[in-house]
Coordinates of C-alpha atoms in Angstrom, one line a residue:
Chain Z
M986 CA -19.3 -4.5 -25.5
A987 CA -21.3 -3.8 -28.6
R988 CA -20.2 -7.3 -30.0
A989 CA -22.2 -10.3 -29.7
V990 CA -20.3 -12.9 -27.6
S991 CA -20.9 -16.6 -28.5
T992 CA -22.2 -18.7 -25.5
R993 CA -19.7 -21.1 -25.6
R994 CA -16.9 -18.6 -25.4
K995 CA -18.7 -16.8 -22.3
I996 CA -19.1 -20.2 -20.6
G997 CA -15.5 -20.8 -21.3
F998 CA -14.4 -17.3 -19.8
T999 CA -16.5 -17.8 -16.8
I1000 CA -14.9 -21.1 -16.0
L1001 CA -11.5 -19.6 -16.4
G1002 CA -12.2 -16.4 -14.4
W1003 CA -13.7 -17.9 -11.5
T1004 CA -10.9 -20.1 -11.5
V1005 CA -8.2 -17.8 -11.3
G1006 CA -10.3 -15.5 -8.9
F1007 CA -10.8 -18.2 -6.5
L1008 CA -7.1 -18.9 -6.6
I1009 CA -6.2 -15.4 -5.9
F1010 CA -8.8 -15.1 -3.2
F1011 CA -7.9 -18.4 -1.6
P1012 CA -5.4 -17.1 0.8
V1013 CA -8.4 -14.7 2.3
L1014 CA -10.8 -17.4 2.1
W1015 CA -9.0 -19.8 3.7
T1016 CA -8.1 -17.4 6.8
V1017 CA -11.6 -16.8 7.2
L1018 CA -12.9 -20.4 7.1
T1019 CA -9.9 -21.1 9.6
S1020 CA -11.1 -18.8 12.2
F1021 CA -14.3 -20.9 12.5
K1022 CA -12.5 -24.3 13.0
T1023 CA -11.3 -25.7 16.4
E1024 CA -7.3 -25.3 16.7
L1025 CA -7.3 -29.3 16.3
Q1026 CA -9.2 -29.0 12.7
A1027 CA -7.3 -26.2 11.8
I1028 CA -4.3 -28.1 11.3
S1029 CA -5.9 -31.5 10.3
I1030 CA -4.2 -33.3 7.6
P1031 CA -5.7 -33.6 5.0
P1032 CA -7.3 -30.1 5.4
R1033 CA -11.0 -29.7 5.7
F1034 CA -12.4 -27.0 3.5
V1035 CA -16.2 -26.9 4.5
F1036 CA -16.9 -29.9 6.6
F1037 CA -16.1 -29.2 9.7
D1038 CA -17.6 -28.0 13.1
W1039 CA -18.2 -24.7 13.0
T1040 CA -17.3 -22.8 16.1
L1041 CA -17.0 -19.1 17.1
E1042 CA -14.8 -20.0 20.2
N1043 CA -11.8 -18.4 18.4
Y1044 CA -13.6 -15.0 18.5
F1045 CA -14.5 -15.2 22.0
A1046 CA -10.8 -16.3 22.8
I1047 CA -9.5 -13.4 21.2
H1048 CA -12.1 -11.2 22.7
E1049 CA -11.1 -12.4 26.1
R1050 CA -7.7 -11.5 25.5
S1051 CA -9.3 -8.0 26.5
N1052 CA -6.7 -6.0 24.9
Y1053 CA -7.6 -7.1 21.4
F1054 CA -10.3 -4.0 21.6
R1055 CA -7.5 -1.7 22.6
F1056 CA -5.6 -2.6 19.3
A1057 CA -8.8 -2.0 17.4
L1058 CA -9.6 0.9 18.5
N1059 CA -6.4 2.3 18.3
S1060 CA -6.7 1.2 14.8
V1061 CA -10.1 3.3 14.5
Y1062 CA -8.6 6.1 16.1
L1063 CA -5.3 6.3 14.1
A1064 CA -6.9 5.7 10.8
F1065 CA -9.5 8.1 11.1
G1066 CA -7.8 10.5 13.3
S1067 CA -5.1 11.0 10.6
T1068 CA -7.8 11.4 7.9
L1069 CA -9.6 14.0 9.9
V1070 CA -6.6 15.6 10.4
G1071 CA -5.4 15.5 6.9
L1072 CA -8.8 16.8 5.7
L1073 CA -8.3 19.9 7.6
F1074 CA -5.0 20.6 6.0
A1075 CA -5.8 19.2 2.7
V1076 CA -9.1 20.3 1.6
P1077 CA -8.3 24.1 1.5
A1078 CA -5.1 23.7 0.0
A1079 CA -6.5 21.5 -2.9
W1080 CA -9.5 24.1 -3.2
A1081 CA -7.2 27.1 -3.5
M1082 CA -5.0 24.9 -6.2
A1083 CA -8.2 24.3 -8.1
F1084 CA -9.9 27.4 -8.2
S1085 CA -7.0 30.1 -8.0
P1086 CA -4.1 28.4 -9.6
T1087 CA -0.9 30.6 -10.2
P1088 CA 1.9 29.7 -12.5
R1089 CA 3.8 27.9 -9.6
T1090 CA 0.5 25.6 -8.5
K1091 CA 2.0 22.5 -10.7
D1092 CA 5.3 23.2 -9.4
V1093 CA 3.8 22.6 -5.9
L1094 CA 1.9 19.8 -6.4
L1095 CA 4.7 17.8 -7.9
W1096 CA 6.9 19.0 -5.0
M1097 CA 4.1 17.8 -2.8
L1098 CA 4.2 14.3 -4.4
S1099 CA 8.0 14.2 -4.1
T1100 CA 7.8 14.2 -0.3
K1101 CA 5.9 10.7 -0.8
M1102 CA 8.9 9.1 -2.3
L1103 CA 11.0 9.9 0.6
P1104 CA 11.5 6.2 2.0
A1105 CA 10.7 5.8 5.2
V1106 CA 14.1 4.2 6.4
G1107 CA 15.4 7.5 5.4
V1108 CA 14.0 9.3 8.2
L1109 CA 13.5 6.4 10.6
V1110 CA 16.3 7.2 13.1
P1111 CA 16.0 11.1 13.6
I1112 CA 11.9 10.5 14.0
T1113 CA 12.5 7.8 16.5
L1114 CA 14.8 10.2 18.2
I1115 CA 12.7 13.2 18.4
F1116 CA 9.6 10.9 19.2
R1117 CA 11.8 9.5 22.4
D1118 CA 12.8 13.1 23.3
F1119 CA 9.4 14.4 23.2
N1120 CA 7.9 11.3 24.9
L1121 CA 5.8 10.4 21.3
L1122 CA 6.9 6.9 21.6
D1123 CA 4.0 4.6 21.8
T1124 CA 1.2 7.5 21.8
R1125 CA -1.7 7.7 19.5
V1126 CA -0.9 11.9 19.3
G1127 CA 2.6 10.9 17.6
L1128 CA 1.5 8.2 15.1
I1129 CA -1.6 10.5 14.1
G1130 CA 0.9 13.2 12.9
V1131 CA 3.1 10.8 10.9
L1132 CA 0.4 8.9 9.5
F1133 CA -1.3 12.2 8.5
L1134 CA 2.1 13.5 7.1
I1135 CA 2.6 10.8 4.9
N1136 CA -0.8 10.3 3.5
L1137 CA -1.2 14.4 3.1
P1138 CA 0.3 14.4 -0.5
I1139 CA -2.0 12.1 -1.8
M1140 CA -5.1 13.7 -0.3
V1141 CA -4.0 16.9 -1.6
W1142 CA -3.7 15.2 -5.2
M1143 CA -7.1 13.3 -4.9
L1144 CA -9.0 16.2 -3.9
Y1145 CA -7.4 18.4 -6.6
T1146 CA -8.2 16.1 -9.1
Y1147 CA -11.9 16.1 -8.0
F1148 CA -12.3 19.9 -7.4
K1149 CA -10.8 20.9 -10.8
E1150 CA -14.0 19.2 -12.3
I1151 CA -16.2 21.5 -10.4
P1152 CA -17.1 24.0 -13.2
G1153 CA -16.2 27.5 -11.9
E1154 CA -19.2 29.2 -13.6
I1155 CA -21.7 27.8 -11.7
L1156 CA -20.1 29.4 -8.8
E1157 CA -20.3 32.6 -10.6
A1158 CA -23.8 32.1 -11.6
A1159 CA -25.1 31.4 -8.0
R1160 CA -23.5 34.8 -7.2
M1161 CA -25.3 36.4 -9.9
D1162 CA -28.7 35.4 -8.6
G1163 CA -27.7 36.7 -5.3
A1164 CA -26.6 33.8 -3.4
T1165 CA -24.7 34.4 0.0
L1166 CA -21.4 33.1 0.9
A1167 CA -23.1 30.6 3.3
K1168 CA -25.5 29.7 0.7
E1169 CA -23.1 29.5 -2.0
I1170 CA -21.2 26.9 0.1
T1171 CA -23.9 25.0 1.5
Q1172 CA -26.3 24.4 -1.5
V1173 CA -23.9 24.9 -4.5
L1174 CA -20.1 23.8 -3.6
A1175 CA -20.9 20.9 -1.0
P1176 CA -23.3 18.9 -2.9
M1177 CA -20.2 18.6 -5.7
A1178 CA -17.2 18.3 -3.4
V1179 CA -18.7 15.8 -1.3
P1180 CA -18.2 12.7 -3.5
G1181 CA -14.5 13.6 -3.9
I1182 CA -13.8 14.2 -0.2
A1183 CA -15.6 10.9 0.6
S1184 CA -13.7 8.8 -1.8
T1185 CA -10.2 10.6 -0.5
V1186 CA -11.5 9.9 3.1
L1187 CA -12.0 6.1 2.2
L1188 CA -8.5 5.8 0.5
S1189 CA -6.7 7.7 3.3
V1190 CA -8.4 5.5 6.0
I1191 CA -7.4 2.2 4.1
L1192 CA -3.6 3.5 3.6
A1193 CA -3.7 4.5 7.4
W1194 CA -5.2 1.1 8.6
N1195 CA -2.9 -1.2 6.8
E1196 CA 0.3 1.1 7.6
A1197 CA 3.2 -1.1 9.3
F1198 CA 6.6 0.5 8.8
W1199 CA 5.6 3.3 11.6
T1200 CA 3.3 1.6 13.7
L1201 CA 5.8 -1.5 14.2
N1202 CA 8.8 1.1 14.7
L1203 CA 7.1 3.6 16.8
T1204 CA 4.7 1.6 19.1
T1205 CA 4.9 -1.0 21.7
T1206 CA 1.6 -1.5 23.4
N1207 CA -0.4 1.7 24.4
A1208 CA -0.9 2.8 20.8
A1209 CA -0.4 -0.3 19.0
P1210 CA -3.0 -0.8 16.1
L1211 CA -4.1 -4.2 14.9
S1212 CA -1.3 -4.1 12.3
A1213 CA 1.2 -4.1 15.0
F1214 CA -1.1 -6.7 17.3
I1215 CA -1.1 -9.0 14.4
A1216 CA 2.5 -9.0 13.8
S1217 CA 3.0 -10.3 17.6
F1218 CA 1.6 -13.5 16.4
S1219 CA 4.7 -14.3 14.5
S1220 CA 6.1 -15.1 18.0
P1221 CA 6.2 -18.9 18.8
Q1222 CA 3.9 -19.0 21.6
G1223 CA 1.2 -17.3 19.7
N1224 CA 1.1 -19.7 16.6
F1225 CA -2.8 -21.1 17.3
Y1226 CA -3.7 -21.0 13.5
A1227 CA -7.5 -20.9 14.2
K1228 CA -7.3 -17.9 16.6
L1229 CA -4.5 -16.2 14.2
S1230 CA -7.3 -16.5 11.6
A1231 CA -10.0 -15.1 13.8
A1232 CA -7.7 -12.0 14.6
S1233 CA -6.7 -11.7 11.1
T1234 CA -10.1 -11.9 10.0
M1235 CA -11.5 -9.0 12.2
A1236 CA -8.3 -6.8 11.1
I1237 CA -9.0 -7.0 7.6
A1238 CA -12.8 -7.2 7.1
P1239 CA -13.7 -3.5 7.9
I1240 CA -10.9 -2.5 5.4
L1241 CA -11.9 -4.9 2.7
I1242 CA -15.3 -4.0 2.5
I1243 CA -14.2 -0.3 2.5
G1244 CA -12.0 -1.2 -0.3
W1245 CA -14.3 -3.0 -2.4
F1246 CA -16.8 -0.2 -2.4
S1247 CA -13.9 2.2 -3.4
Q1248 CA -12.2 0.4 -6.2
K1249 CA -13.0 2.8 -8.8
Q1250 CA -11.8 5.8 -7.0
L1251 CA -8.6 3.8 -5.7
V1252 CA -7.0 4.0 -9.2
R1253 CA -7.3 7.7 -9.6
G1254 CA -6.0 8.3 -5.9
L1255 CA -3.2 5.6 -6.4
T1256 CA -1.9 6.7 -10.0
F1257 CA -2.4 10.7 -9.1
G1258 CA -4.8 10.8 -12.0
A1259 CA -2.4 9.5 -14.5
V1260 CA -4.5 6.6 -15.8
K1261 CA -8.0 7.0 -16.3
Chain V
M1041 CA -11.3 35.9 -10.9
A1042 CA -8.0 36.2 -9.5
T1043 CA -7.5 39.4 -7.7
T1044 CA -5.0 40.3 -5.2
Q1045 CA -7.3 39.2 -2.6
T1046 CA -8.2 35.9 -3.4
K1047 CA -4.8 35.0 -4.4
S1048 CA -3.4 35.9 -0.9
A1049 CA -6.6 34.2 0.5
A1050 CA -5.2 31.0 -1.8
R1051 CA -1.8 31.3 -0.3
L1052 CA -3.4 31.5 3.2
M1053 CA -5.2 28.0 2.5
M1054 CA -2.1 26.6 1.1
A1055 CA 0.3 27.7 3.9
P1056 CA -0.7 24.7 6.7
S1057 CA -0.2 21.9 4.2
V1058 CA 3.1 23.5 2.6
I1059 CA 4.7 24.3 5.9
A1060 CA 3.6 20.8 7.4
L1061 CA 5.3 19.1 4.3
L1062 CA 8.3 21.4 4.4
I1063 CA 9.0 20.5 7.9
W1064 CA 8.2 17.0 7.4
M1065 CA 10.9 16.7 4.4
I1066 CA 13.5 19.0 6.3
V1067 CA 13.7 18.1 9.5
P1068 CA 14.2 14.7 9.5
L1069 CA 16.3 14.5 6.4
S1070 CA 18.7 17.0 7.7
L1071 CA 19.0 15.3 10.7
T1072 CA 19.6 12.0 8.9
L1073 CA 22.2 14.0 6.8
Y1074 CA 23.9 15.4 10.1
F1075 CA 23.8 12.1 12.1
S1076 CA 25.2 10.3 9.1
T1077 CA 28.6 12.1 9.6
L1078 CA 28.8 11.4 13.4
N1079 CA 30.2 8.2 15.5
Y1080 CA 26.8 8.2 17.2
N1081 CA 26.0 4.9 18.8
L1082 CA 23.0 4.8 21.2
F1083 CA 25.1 2.8 23.8
N1084 CA 27.1 6.0 24.1
P1085 CA 25.3 8.5 23.5
G1086 CA 27.2 11.1 25.2
D1087 CA 30.0 11.0 22.5
T1088 CA 29.2 11.8 19.2
P1089 CA 32.0 12.7 17.4
F1090 CA 32.3 13.8 14.0
I1091 CA 33.8 11.6 11.7
G1092 CA 33.0 12.9 8.1
L1093 CA 32.0 10.2 5.3
T1094 CA 33.5 7.2 7.6
N1095 CA 29.9 5.8 8.4
Y1096 CA 29.4 5.7 4.3
R1097 CA 32.6 3.8 3.9
F1098 CA 31.7 1.1 6.4
F1099 CA 28.2 1.1 4.9
L1100 CA 28.9 0.7 1.4
S1101 CA 31.8 -1.4 1.7
D1102 CA 29.8 -3.8 4.5
P1103 CA 29.3 -7.0 2.4
A1104 CA 26.1 -6.9 4.1
F1105 CA 25.2 -3.9 1.9
F1106 CA 25.9 -5.6 -1.2
T1107 CA 23.7 -8.8 -0.1
A1108 CA 21.1 -6.3 0.8
L1109 CA 21.2 -4.2 -2.4
R1110 CA 20.9 -7.8 -4.3
N1111 CA 18.0 -8.7 -2.5
T1112 CA 16.2 -5.4 -2.7
L1113 CA 17.0 -5.6 -6.7
A1114 CA 15.8 -9.4 -6.5
L1115 CA 12.8 -8.5 -4.5
V1116 CA 11.6 -5.3 -6.7
L1117 CA 12.4 -6.8 -10.1
G1118 CA 10.9 -10.7 -9.2
V1119 CA 7.4 -8.4 -8.0
L1120 CA 7.5 -6.4 -10.9
V1121 CA 7.9 -9.4 -13.4
I1122 CA 5.1 -11.5 -12.0
T1123 CA 2.8 -8.7 -11.2
V1124 CA 3.1 -6.9 -14.9
G1125 CA 3.0 -10.1 -16.5
G1126 CA 0.3 -11.4 -14.3
G1127 CA -1.6 -8.3 -14.3
I1128 CA -1.9 -8.0 -18.3
L1129 CA -3.1 -11.1 -18.4
L1130 CA -5.7 -10.9 -15.8
A1131 CA -6.8 -7.2 -17.0
L1132 CA -7.2 -8.6 -20.1
L1133 CA -9.4 -11.6 -18.6
L1134 CA -11.2 -9.3 -16.4
D1135 CA -12.0 -7.2 -19.5
Q1136 CA -14.2 -10.1 -21.3
A1137 CA -17.6 -10.6 -20.4
F1138 CA -18.8 -13.5 -18.2
Y1139 CA -20.8 -14.4 -15.9
G1140 CA -20.1 -12.8 -12.6
V1141 CA -17.4 -10.9 -14.1
N1142 CA -17.7 -8.3 -11.1
I1143 CA -17.7 -10.6 -8.3
V1144 CA -14.5 -12.3 -9.7
R1145 CA -13.2 -8.6 -10.1
L1146 CA -13.6 -8.0 -6.3
L1147 CA -12.1 -11.5 -5.5
V1148 CA -9.3 -10.6 -7.5
I1149 CA -8.4 -7.1 -5.9
A1150 CA -8.9 -8.2 -2.6
P1151 CA -5.6 -9.0 -1.5
F1152 CA -4.4 -5.4 -2.1
F1153 CA -6.8 -4.7 0.9
V1154 CA -5.2 -7.3 3.4
M1155 CA -2.7 -5.5 5.7
P1156 CA 0.9 -6.7 5.0
T1157 CA 1.3 -8.1 8.3
V1158 CA -1.8 -10.3 8.1
A1159 CA -0.7 -11.5 4.6
A1160 CA 2.7 -12.2 5.8
L1161 CA 1.6 -14.3 8.5
V1162 CA -1.1 -15.9 6.7
W1163 CA 1.2 -17.0 4.0
K1164 CA 3.8 -17.9 6.5
N1165 CA 1.7 -20.4 8.6
M1166 CA -1.2 -21.4 6.5
M1167 CA 0.0 -21.6 2.8
M1168 CA 3.7 -22.5 2.7
N1169 CA 4.0 -24.1 6.4
P1170 CA 5.6 -27.5 5.0
V1171 CA 3.5 -29.8 7.2
Y1172 CA 0.0 -27.8 8.0
G1173 CA 0.4 -25.4 5.0
V1174 CA -2.2 -25.9 1.9
I1175 CA 0.3 -25.6 -0.8
G1176 CA 2.5 -28.5 1.0
Q1177 CA -0.2 -30.8 1.6
F1178 CA -1.1 -30.1 -2.2
L1179 CA 2.2 -30.8 -3.5
N1180 CA 2.4 -34.0 -1.2
F1181 CA -0.9 -35.0 -2.7
I1182 CA 0.2 -34.7 -6.5
G1183 CA 3.4 -36.5 -5.0
L1184 CA 6.1 -33.7 -5.8
G1185 CA 6.8 -33.5 -2.0
A1186 CA 6.2 -30.4 0.2
I1187 CA 8.9 -27.5 0.2
D1188 CA 9.9 -25.9 3.7
W1189 CA 9.8 -22.6 1.9
F1190 CA 11.5 -20.2 4.8
S1191 CA 14.4 -22.4 5.0
T1192 CA 15.2 -23.6 1.3
A1193 CA 14.0 -20.5 -0.8
P1194 CA 13.3 -17.5 1.6
L1195 CA 13.7 -14.9 -0.9
T1196 CA 11.2 -16.4 -3.2
A1197 CA 9.0 -17.2 -0.6
V1198 CA 9.1 -13.3 0.3
I1199 CA 8.6 -12.4 -3.4
I1200 CA 5.7 -14.6 -3.8
I1201 CA 4.0 -13.0 -0.8
V1202 CA 4.5 -9.5 -1.6
A1203 CA 3.7 -10.1 -5.5
W1204 CA 0.4 -11.6 -4.4
Q1205 CA -0.3 -8.4 -2.5
W1206 CA 0.6 -6.0 -5.4
L1207 CA -1.1 -8.1 -8.2
P1208 CA -4.4 -6.6 -7.5
F1209 CA -2.9 -3.0 -8.0
S1210 CA -1.4 -3.5 -11.2
T1211 CA -4.8 -5.6 -12.5
L1212 CA -6.9 -2.8 -11.5
I1213 CA -4.7 -0.2 -13.2
L1214 CA -4.3 -2.2 -16.5
L1215 CA -7.8 -2.9 -16.6
T1216 CA -8.9 0.7 -16.3
A1217 CA -6.6 1.7 -19.2
L1218 CA -8.0 -1.5 -21.2
Q1219 CA -11.2 -0.2 -20.5
S1220 CA -10.5 3.2 -22.4
L1221 CA -9.6 1.3 -25.7
S1222 CA -12.4 1.9 -27.9
E1223 CA -13.7 -1.3 -29.7
D1224 CA -14.4 0.2 -32.9
Q1225 CA -10.5 0.2 -33.2
K1226 CA -10.3 -3.7 -32.5
E1227 CA -13.1 -4.1 -34.6
A1228 CA -11.8 -2.5 -37.4
A1229 CA -8.3 -4.6 -37.1
E1230 CA -10.3 -7.3 -37.2
M1231 CA -12.2 -6.6 -40.3
D1232 CA -9.2 -6.0 -41.9
G1233 CA -8.5 -9.3 -41.0
A1234 CA -6.1 -9.0 -37.9
G1235 CA -5.7 -12.1 -35.5
V1236 CA -6.1 -12.1 -31.7
L1237 CA -2.5 -11.9 -31.3
S1238 CA -1.8 -9.0 -33.6
I1239 CA -4.5 -7.2 -32.1
F1240 CA -2.8 -7.6 -29.0
W1241 CA 0.5 -6.9 -29.9
Y1242 CA 0.2 -3.7 -32.1
I1243 CA -3.4 -2.2 -30.7
T1244 CA -3.9 -3.2 -26.9
L1245 CA -0.3 -3.3 -25.7
P1246 CA 0.7 -0.1 -27.0
H1247 CA -2.7 1.3 -25.6
M1248 CA -1.6 0.3 -22.3
A1249 CA 2.2 1.3 -22.4
R1250 CA 1.6 4.2 -20.3
A1251 CA -0.6 2.6 -17.7
I1252 CA 2.3 -0.3 -17.8
T1253 CA 5.1 2.5 -17.2
V1254 CA 3.1 3.7 -14.3
V1255 CA 2.3 0.6 -12.7
I1256 CA 6.5 0.0 -12.9
L1257 CA 7.1 3.4 -11.4
I1258 CA 4.6 3.4 -8.5
Q1259 CA 5.0 -0.1 -7.7
T1260 CA 9.0 0.4 -7.3
I1261 CA 8.7 3.3 -5.1
F1262 CA 6.6 1.3 -2.9
L1263 CA 8.9 -2.3 -3.5
L1264 CA 12.1 -0.5 -2.4
S1265 CA 10.8 -0.2 1.1
I1266 CA 9.1 -3.5 1.7
F1267 CA 9.6 -4.1 5.3
A1268 CA 6.8 -5.7 7.4
E1269 CA 6.5 -8.7 5.1
I1270 CA 10.2 -9.2 6.1
Y1271 CA 9.6 -8.3 9.5
V1272 CA 6.9 -10.7 10.6
T1273 CA 8.2 -13.6 8.1
T1274 CA 12.0 -13.9 8.2
S1275 CA 13.4 -11.0 10.1
G1276 CA 15.9 -10.7 7.5
G1277 CA 17.2 -14.3 7.7
P1278 CA 18.4 -17.0 7.6
G1279 CA 21.4 -15.3 7.7
L1280 CA 21.0 -12.2 5.5
Q1281 CA 19.1 -14.0 2.8
T1282 CA 16.2 -11.7 3.0
T1283 CA 17.6 -8.8 4.0
N1284 CA 16.9 -5.8 2.0
I1285 CA 18.0 -2.2 2.6
P1286 CA 15.0 -0.9 4.6
Y1287 CA 15.6 -3.8 7.0
L1288 CA 19.2 -3.6 7.3
V1289 CA 19.1 0.1 8.3
Y1290 CA 16.1 -0.9 10.5
S1291 CA 18.3 -3.6 12.3
Q1292 CA 21.5 -1.1 12.5
A1293 CA 19.2 1.6 14.1
L1294 CA 17.1 -0.1 16.6
L1295 CA 18.8 -3.6 17.0
Q1296 CA 22.5 -2.4 17.0
F1297 CA 21.6 1.2 18.1
D1298 CA 24.3 2.5 15.5
V1299 CA 22.6 5.7 14.8
G1300 CA 25.4 7.2 12.5
G1301 CA 25.6 3.8 10.4
A1302 CA 21.8 3.7 9.8
S1303 CA 21.6 7.3 9.0
A1304 CA 24.1 6.6 6.4
G1305 CA 22.1 3.6 5.1
G1306 CA 19.1 5.5 5.4
I1307 CA 20.4 8.3 3.0
V1308 CA 21.6 5.7 0.3
A1309 CA 17.9 4.5 0.4
V1310 CA 16.9 8.0 0.1
I1311 CA 19.4 8.3 -3.5
L1312 CA 18.0 4.9 -4.5
A1313 CA 14.2 5.9 -4.4
N1314 CA 15.2 9.7 -5.7
I1315 CA 16.5 8.1 -8.8
V1316 CA 13.2 6.1 -9.5
A1317 CA 11.3 9.2 -8.6
F1318 CA 13.0 11.4 -11.0
F1319 CA 11.6 9.4 -13.8
L1320 CA 8.1 9.1 -12.0
I1321 CA 7.5 12.9 -11.7
R1322 CA 8.5 13.6 -14.8
L1323 CA 6.0 11.1 -16.5
I1324 CA 3.3 12.2 -14.3
G1325 CA 4.3 16.1 -14.6
K1326 CA 3.5 15.8 -18.8
N1327 CA 0.2 14.6 -17.6
L1328 CA -0.7 17.4 -15.4
D1329 CA -2.5 20.5 -16.9
A1330 CA -2.4 23.1 -14.4

C-alpha cells in the first residue's frame, strides 16, 4: 500500500464498505437486537431497530428452561473433548511427518485428506446401527468419537504445515550445547510449536461446535449440544422470536469471538495450506 | 538424521492416527456397501436376504432420486455462482484502504461462524417470514409486496441461506490470495496505461485463479452434503422441492427405515463426492513439497 490514496476515493470506499459489511452482518445483528426485545416488540410492524424497551427477560426465560445449560455444557464437552482427543492423535503424527519424512509421507497426508471427502450420508446407516448396538446413541462418548475422527485429518494437516516451519537446525544446535531431552522439549520445541497447536485447537473447536449432521442424527436429549437444541425451535410451539434470538445469540457468541480471533489461521487450516 | 531408530519412532507416532482413520474409512464404508446389497428394513430386521444390485436399481430409477440430484446440483451451482462472484467483488473491496476496513472485514466473515441450524432458523423466521420477516416488510415498504419464500421459492430460499454462510469463506480465501499480489506489478501496468478493468482482467484475476479453483473444489465437497439447513427450514419439502441427496438418504434410513435403499443412496453420494475429490487431491497434492 505504498500508493497515495486520494481522500475522496477513500471516503467513497468507506461508505461502500460499511454498507456492504452491515448488510452481510445484518441477520446476526438483528438476532442479537431481537434477543433484547419483548415477544410483542419482536414481531412489531414496522420493525423496531434500536428504540424499544431493552430487556433481559428472554435470557432469563431460556435459563429457566433449565435444560439450556445441559445443551451448552454438551457443546463444551463435545467441542473440547473431541479436540483434546484429536490433539493426542494428531500432534505425534504431524510431528513425525514433519521431522522424519519418508518417501511415503506425502501419500499418507493425501490419503488422510481423502477420508475427509467421505460424505457423511455414505456412512450414516452403519454408524447409526453400530451406535445402536453398542448403546452409544445419545452419549457424549460416542459423539466425541465421531467428531474427533471427522476433524482429525484437518488437525494433522494444519499441525504438519506449522511444524514444518520449525527449523531442524535449532534442535541440533540445542543438542550440541548439551541440552537434555526434557530441556529440548520444554525450552526449544514447545515455544515454537505452541502457536500452531493453539490455532489448530481453535479451528477444531469451531468446527466441532457448529457440526450439525451427526449431532442431529445421533443424539436426542442426553448428549444433544446447542446445534441440536436450536433445531428443536423449528417446531411450531417453539417459535417465540425473542427467545429463539436469545438462545441463538448464546449459541453463536463464543464461537463468533473465537472465530474472529483465529481468522488468519483459518485460511491455512481450511485450504490445507494451498492458499497463502 | 533419519536413523532406523527415529524411523520406527516416527512410525509409532503416526500409527494411532493412521489406524483410527483406516478403521473410520473401512468399517462403515464396507458395511454400507454390504447393506446396499441386502433387502434390509428395520421394520423386519430378522430377515435380510441378499438381493444384489436391486437396491441400486430402485434408488437410481426412483423419480425422487432425479429430483434430489437436480436439487443437489442446483444448490451447489447456485451457491457457487453467488459465493465466487460475490467473493471476488468483496475481496476487491476489502483489499482497499478505507476507514475501519478491519472492522468491516470482521463483519463480513461473521456468518461463517454462525452454526448452520441457527443460520437456517434466523433466516427462516426473522428474515424470510412473509409477515414478520425483515425482507418481507422491506419489500412491502417499497411497494413490491412480501414473498412467502418457503412456499413459492423454497430452493431459492435455501440457496440464499447457504450462500450467506459460505460467502465469507470465499471472500477470506480470495482476499488472502489478493494480498499476496505485488503492488509493483499493478503499478507497472498502470504506468503502461492499463485501465482498471484491464488490470483486473489480465493481472488480478489470473493471480486469483488458483485460489478460485481451491474455493470451488472445497466448497463443492461441503455443499454436496448440505443437511442441517434443509432439515431445519423445509424438511425437504414442500413435496420434494428441497430434497437433496443427503436428505433423501437420511429420510430413507431414519424415516422409512429402509437400510438397504439408504445404503445404496449413500454409496451413490460417495461416488459423486469422489469425482470432485479426485480433482481437489490432485490440485493440492501438486502444491505439497513433502
